[in-house]
Amino acid sequence: MNTTQTPRLRVLSLGAGVQSTTLFLLSVQGRLPRLDAAVFADTGWEPKAVYQHLDRLEREVARPAGIPIIRTGGSNIRTDALDPGHRFASMPLFVRNPDGTVGMIRRQCTDEYKLKKIKREVRALLGYPTGRLPTGLFAEQWVGISRDEFTRAKDSGIRYAINRHPLLDLDWTRADCLRFLARLGWESTPRSACIGCPFQPNAEWRAMRDQRPEEWADAVAFDYAIRDGLAPGLADDRTVLRDAYLHRSCLPLDRAPIDKVTAHEWGQRQGSLLDLLADQDDTEPSGCSPWTCRGEDPDTRLAGAAA
Ligand code: SF4
């Protein structure tokens, strides 16, 4: 497609984390072009802070600006995983291989719970919920990727939604976004990822355990349920679940060494030293936003296997 053509719509893929919230606010401020809508792909198992953040964003920014936030809904990844009748949508669980090495179940959840639903909403916004779209009709789809994670920028793979990365055009880092959000009173912007997402590094598990005990208990219970055979909606081969874990150590979550600062975490701290001076929170990758799921990042898998 000739991408110099004019998009019919401008849509934000709203992960509700730091970068996508920054894009939303920049658009409302007029520093970026006006959005027509924002789409939040809801897995149904996000931390409470994410839903509170979305509510506030809708109340204080989106509605006054007349930009709808569309929440995909109708499913809950945790409930589905525990439902024997649900077609499996596997999470990237860590598994102990017969030879003792650590592997990971192929992830299908991002596609199932996020990408497919966003694509459906974009089609609907374009006026073609089903059927063939006219040639040349497309939406510009903003994805919140900052300079520090530019390798995650990629095409949407569909011709009716062309991905754009305005933070890369602005050359903003995640620390720039955090400073911008703090100036506007949005320093509480959370990370967005499922409560039981195995991609969470130790620092995020620690924060959950120490600051959000209810969500921690929920994740621990889910972790045990996997191996008890109570999560049949997670894999077509149920036998792998007998040795599947949320934590990369392949130990039950409440016994996993989450207080250990991994080599990966240290590496990030070293690499982010300057930004650390600006904000301690810049040491970790952002949460699992739909088009930049950390599962796409080979370093994440490597760190998981080596921890
Ligand atoms: S946050 Fe994790 S568990 Fe949830 S959809 Fe993304 S990869 Fe899957």
XYZ file of C-alpha atoms and ligand atoms in Angstrom:
315
model
C 0.000 0.000 0.000
C 1.080 3.531 -0.688
C 1.218 4.894 2.872
C 1.193 8.503 1.658
C -2.552 8.020 1.141
C -4.781 9.664 3.707
C -6.037 7.428 6.506
C -9.782 7.408 7.117
C -9.189 7.270 10.869
C -6.523 7.740 13.448
C -6.765 5.145 16.235
C -4.607 4.631 19.303
C -3.843 1.126 20.466
C -4.220 1.970 24.141
C -2.337 -0.451 26.346
C -3.030 1.948 29.251
C 0.632 1.978 30.198
C 3.142 4.826 30.170
C 3.764 5.195 26.446
C 0.218 4.866 25.142
C -1.147 7.172 27.856
C 1.490 9.711 26.809
C 0.340 9.500 23.179
C -3.261 10.006 24.206
C -2.425 13.103 26.230
C -0.148 14.538 23.520
C -2.997 14.206 21.049
C -5.501 15.883 23.363
C -3.001 18.681 23.981
C -2.746 19.230 20.229
C 0.959 18.415 20.136
C 0.105 15.408 17.982
C -2.780 15.131 15.495
C -6.215 14.462 16.876
C -7.231 10.853 17.488
C -10.604 9.519 16.415
C -10.651 6.722 18.985
C -8.548 4.637 21.310
C -8.934 0.893 21.710
C -8.081 -0.910 24.935
C -7.817 -4.678 24.566
C -9.109 -6.054 27.847
C -8.051 -9.575 28.839
C -10.282 -9.282 31.912
C -7.350 -10.020 34.237
C -5.513 -6.711 34.434
C -4.478 -5.248 37.786
C -7.031 -3.057 39.519
C -4.737 -0.054 39.011
C -5.037 -0.398 35.232
C -8.836 -0.292 35.306
C -8.743 2.667 37.705
C -6.311 4.443 35.391
C -8.558 3.812 32.394
C -11.606 5.080 34.269
C -9.757 8.258 35.162
C -8.434 8.725 31.635
C -11.927 8.352 30.281
C -13.495 10.687 32.842
C -10.889 13.445 32.889
C -9.494 13.405 29.359
C -11.298 11.288 26.783
C -14.878 12.361 27.383
C -14.130 16.087 27.639
C -12.083 15.811 24.440
C -14.773 13.783 22.668
C -12.455 10.876 21.896
C -14.046 7.505 22.668
C -12.099 4.816 24.484
C -13.369 1.492 23.213
C -12.822 -1.373 25.618
C -12.891 -4.800 24.061
C -14.456 -7.126 26.534
C -16.564 -10.180 26.986
C -13.790 -12.517 28.013
C -11.494 -13.194 30.917
C -8.238 -15.003 30.287
C -8.121 -16.425 33.824
C -11.675 -17.738 33.726
C -11.151 -19.172 30.261
C -7.976 -20.957 31.353
C -9.909 -22.679 34.132
C -12.819 -23.599 31.891
C -12.644 -27.190 30.583
C -15.014 -26.252 27.785
C -12.945 -23.366 26.513
C -10.822 -23.748 23.434
C -7.292 -23.294 24.645
C -5.466 -19.991 24.265
C -2.104 -20.722 25.723
C -0.210 -18.371 27.973
C 3.582 -18.345 27.766
C 4.093 -20.617 30.767
C 7.534 -21.829 31.741
C 7.972 -25.589 31.583
C 10.688 -27.907 32.800
C 11.788 -30.063 29.879
C 12.633 -33.746 30.401
C 16.339 -32.903 30.006
C 16.112 -30.341 32.836
C 16.242 -27.228 30.671
C 13.557 -24.554 30.898
C 11.262 -23.941 27.978
C 8.195 -21.884 27.331
C 4.800 -22.784 25.947
C 4.067 -21.034 22.682
C 2.077 -17.914 23.426
C -1.283 -17.475 21.751
C -2.968 -15.243 24.312
C -1.811 -11.899 22.920
C -3.234 -12.733 19.534
C -6.437 -14.192 20.960
C -7.215 -11.610 23.637
C -5.652 -8.484 22.197
C -4.700 -8.351 18.527
C -7.757 -10.083 17.074
C -10.058 -7.883 19.123
C -8.294 -4.667 18.201
C -8.407 -5.588 14.526
C -12.123 -6.281 14.850
C -12.725 -2.871 16.429
C -10.667 -1.071 13.779
C -12.631 -2.804 11.020
C -15.866 -1.764 12.719
C -14.661 1.824 13.069
C -13.861 1.838 9.362
C -17.442 0.771 8.716
C -16.664 -2.778 7.580
C -17.070 -5.132 10.550
C -17.078 -8.028 8.100
C -16.446 -8.574 4.438
C -13.933 -7.176 2.044
C -12.668 -3.669 2.666
C -12.336 -1.311 -0.276
C -8.820 -0.908 -1.603
C -7.054 2.064 -0.056
C -9.294 2.290 2.998
C -7.198 2.169 6.139
C -6.735 3.512 9.647
C -3.553 4.962 11.036
C -2.898 2.985 14.177
C -0.674 4.555 16.826
C 1.446 2.264 18.923
C 3.279 3.520 22.010
C 6.888 2.559 21.471
C 9.597 4.775 22.883
C 13.181 5.092 21.724
C 14.536 2.652 24.304
C 12.457 -0.165 22.841
C 12.539 0.800 19.171
C 13.341 -2.778 18.152
C 9.769 -3.683 19.024
C 8.322 -1.413 16.356
C 6.761 -3.463 13.612
C 4.070 -3.463 10.983
C 0.553 -4.504 11.850
C 0.545 -7.118 9.105
C -2.881 -5.973 7.917
C -3.499 -3.531 5.137
C -6.428 -1.727 6.758
C -4.407 -0.646 9.834
C -1.008 0.947 9.307
C 1.093 1.163 12.440
C 2.668 4.496 13.338
C 5.043 5.172 16.222
C 4.828 8.884 17.081
C 7.126 8.584 20.115
C 9.903 7.393 17.813
C 9.261 10.393 15.556
C 9.569 12.616 18.647
C 12.636 10.658 19.813
C 11.122 10.264 23.283
C 12.342 7.661 25.746
C 10.251 6.039 28.423
C 11.862 8.435 30.917
C 10.722 11.385 28.767
C 7.201 9.968 28.907
C 7.384 9.551 32.680
C 8.518 13.152 33.121
C 5.740 14.363 30.829
C 3.123 12.346 32.714
C 4.395 13.573 36.084
C 4.128 17.193 34.961
C 0.463 16.595 34.108
C -0.382 14.705 37.295
C -0.366 11.249 35.708
C 2.671 9.867 37.511
C 0.538 6.988 38.823
C 0.195 5.498 35.311
C 0.574 1.731 35.880
C 2.063 -1.049 33.815
C -0.462 -3.017 31.865
C -0.203 -6.826 31.807
C -2.283 -9.721 33.024
C -1.935 -10.364 36.763
C -0.556 -13.813 36.036
C 1.583 -12.982 33.024
C 4.743 -15.130 33.084
C 6.735 -12.413 31.318
C 6.824 -10.331 34.480
C 10.360 -9.869 35.772
C 11.174 -10.400 39.435
C 10.772 -6.703 40.202
C 7.141 -6.806 39.106
C 6.412 -9.994 41.040
C 7.990 -8.382 44.112
C 5.902 -5.251 43.730
C 2.767 -7.368 43.444
C 3.626 -9.448 46.518
C 4.550 -6.429 48.638
C 2.035 -3.844 47.472
C -0.938 -5.757 46.050
C -1.404 -8.841 48.240
C -4.826 -9.710 46.822
C -3.488 -9.845 43.277
C -0.449 -11.793 44.473
C -2.714 -14.372 46.159
C -4.722 -14.579 42.951
C -1.586 -15.250 40.880
C -0.263 -17.814 43.386
C -3.600 -19.671 43.359
C -3.615 -19.681 39.567
C -0.053 -20.968 39.478
C -1.024 -23.964 41.646
C -4.194 -24.515 39.625
C -2.134 -25.019 36.468
C -0.320 -28.037 37.880
C -3.387 -29.398 39.646
C -4.956 -29.820 36.244
C -7.450 -27.076 36.968
C -6.487 -24.921 34.003
C -7.413 -27.085 31.026
C -8.022 -24.056 28.850
C -4.316 -23.361 28.665
C -2.930 -25.988 26.333
C -3.962 -28.634 23.859
C -1.436 -31.012 25.402
C -2.593 -31.144 29.038
C 0.398 -33.218 30.116
C 2.744 -30.221 29.769
C 0.733 -28.368 32.395
C 1.810 -30.840 35.074
C 5.201 -29.162 34.927
C 4.233 -25.619 33.991
C 4.858 -22.506 36.085
C 4.325 -18.766 36.044
C 7.879 -18.132 37.212
C 10.958 -18.778 35.125
C 12.596 -20.766 37.951
C 9.984 -23.503 37.485
C 9.125 -23.313 41.157
C 5.697 -22.519 42.612
C 5.279 -18.764 42.571
C 5.168 -18.413 46.366
C 8.504 -20.259 46.612
C 10.178 -18.756 43.560
C 13.319 -16.632 44.060
C 11.678 -13.364 43.144
C 13.899 -11.414 45.543
C 16.863 -12.253 43.372
C 17.930 -9.398 41.109
C 18.586 -11.199 37.828
C 21.506 -10.479 35.510
C 18.950 -9.143 33.058
C 17.592 -6.733 35.658
C 21.106 -5.563 36.567
C 21.879 -5.086 32.897
C 18.830 -2.912 32.489
C 19.761 -0.877 35.539
C 23.270 -0.305 34.217
C 22.000 0.596 30.768
C 19.478 3.006 32.198
C 21.753 4.729 34.666
C 21.184 8.210 33.333
C 17.475 7.744 33.143
C 17.539 6.239 36.623
C 18.583 9.597 37.912
C 15.381 10.933 36.449
C 13.180 8.102 37.518
C 13.784 4.762 39.191
C 10.843 3.316 37.386
C 12.717 3.253 34.103
C 14.486 0.008 34.866
C 11.936 -2.363 33.415
C 10.305 -2.817 30.059
C 6.765 -1.596 29.853
C 3.900 -4.024 30.249
C 2.386 -6.233 27.606
C 0.850 -3.771 25.208
C -0.771 -5.520 22.253
C 1.660 -4.729 19.448
C 4.741 -4.777 21.635
C 4.166 -7.796 23.830
C 7.426 -8.549 25.590
C 7.067 -12.116 24.399
C 8.225 -10.834 21.044
C 11.487 -9.797 22.629
C 14.077 -12.578 22.364
C 16.030 -11.083 25.284
C 13.085 -11.674 27.554
C 13.065 -15.378 26.732
C 16.812 -15.520 27.230
C 16.571 -13.818 30.580
C 13.840 -16.221 31.580
C 15.855 -19.279 30.726
C 18.967 -18.004 32.438
C 17.459 -16.785 35.697
S -0.036 -9.923 29.413
Fe 0.968 -11.941 29.262
S -0.662 -13.423 29.725
Fe -1.659 -11.452 29.222
S -2.079 -11.518 27.028
Fe -0.053 -10.565 27.250
S 1.416 -12.266 27.106
Fe -0.611 -13.162 27.505
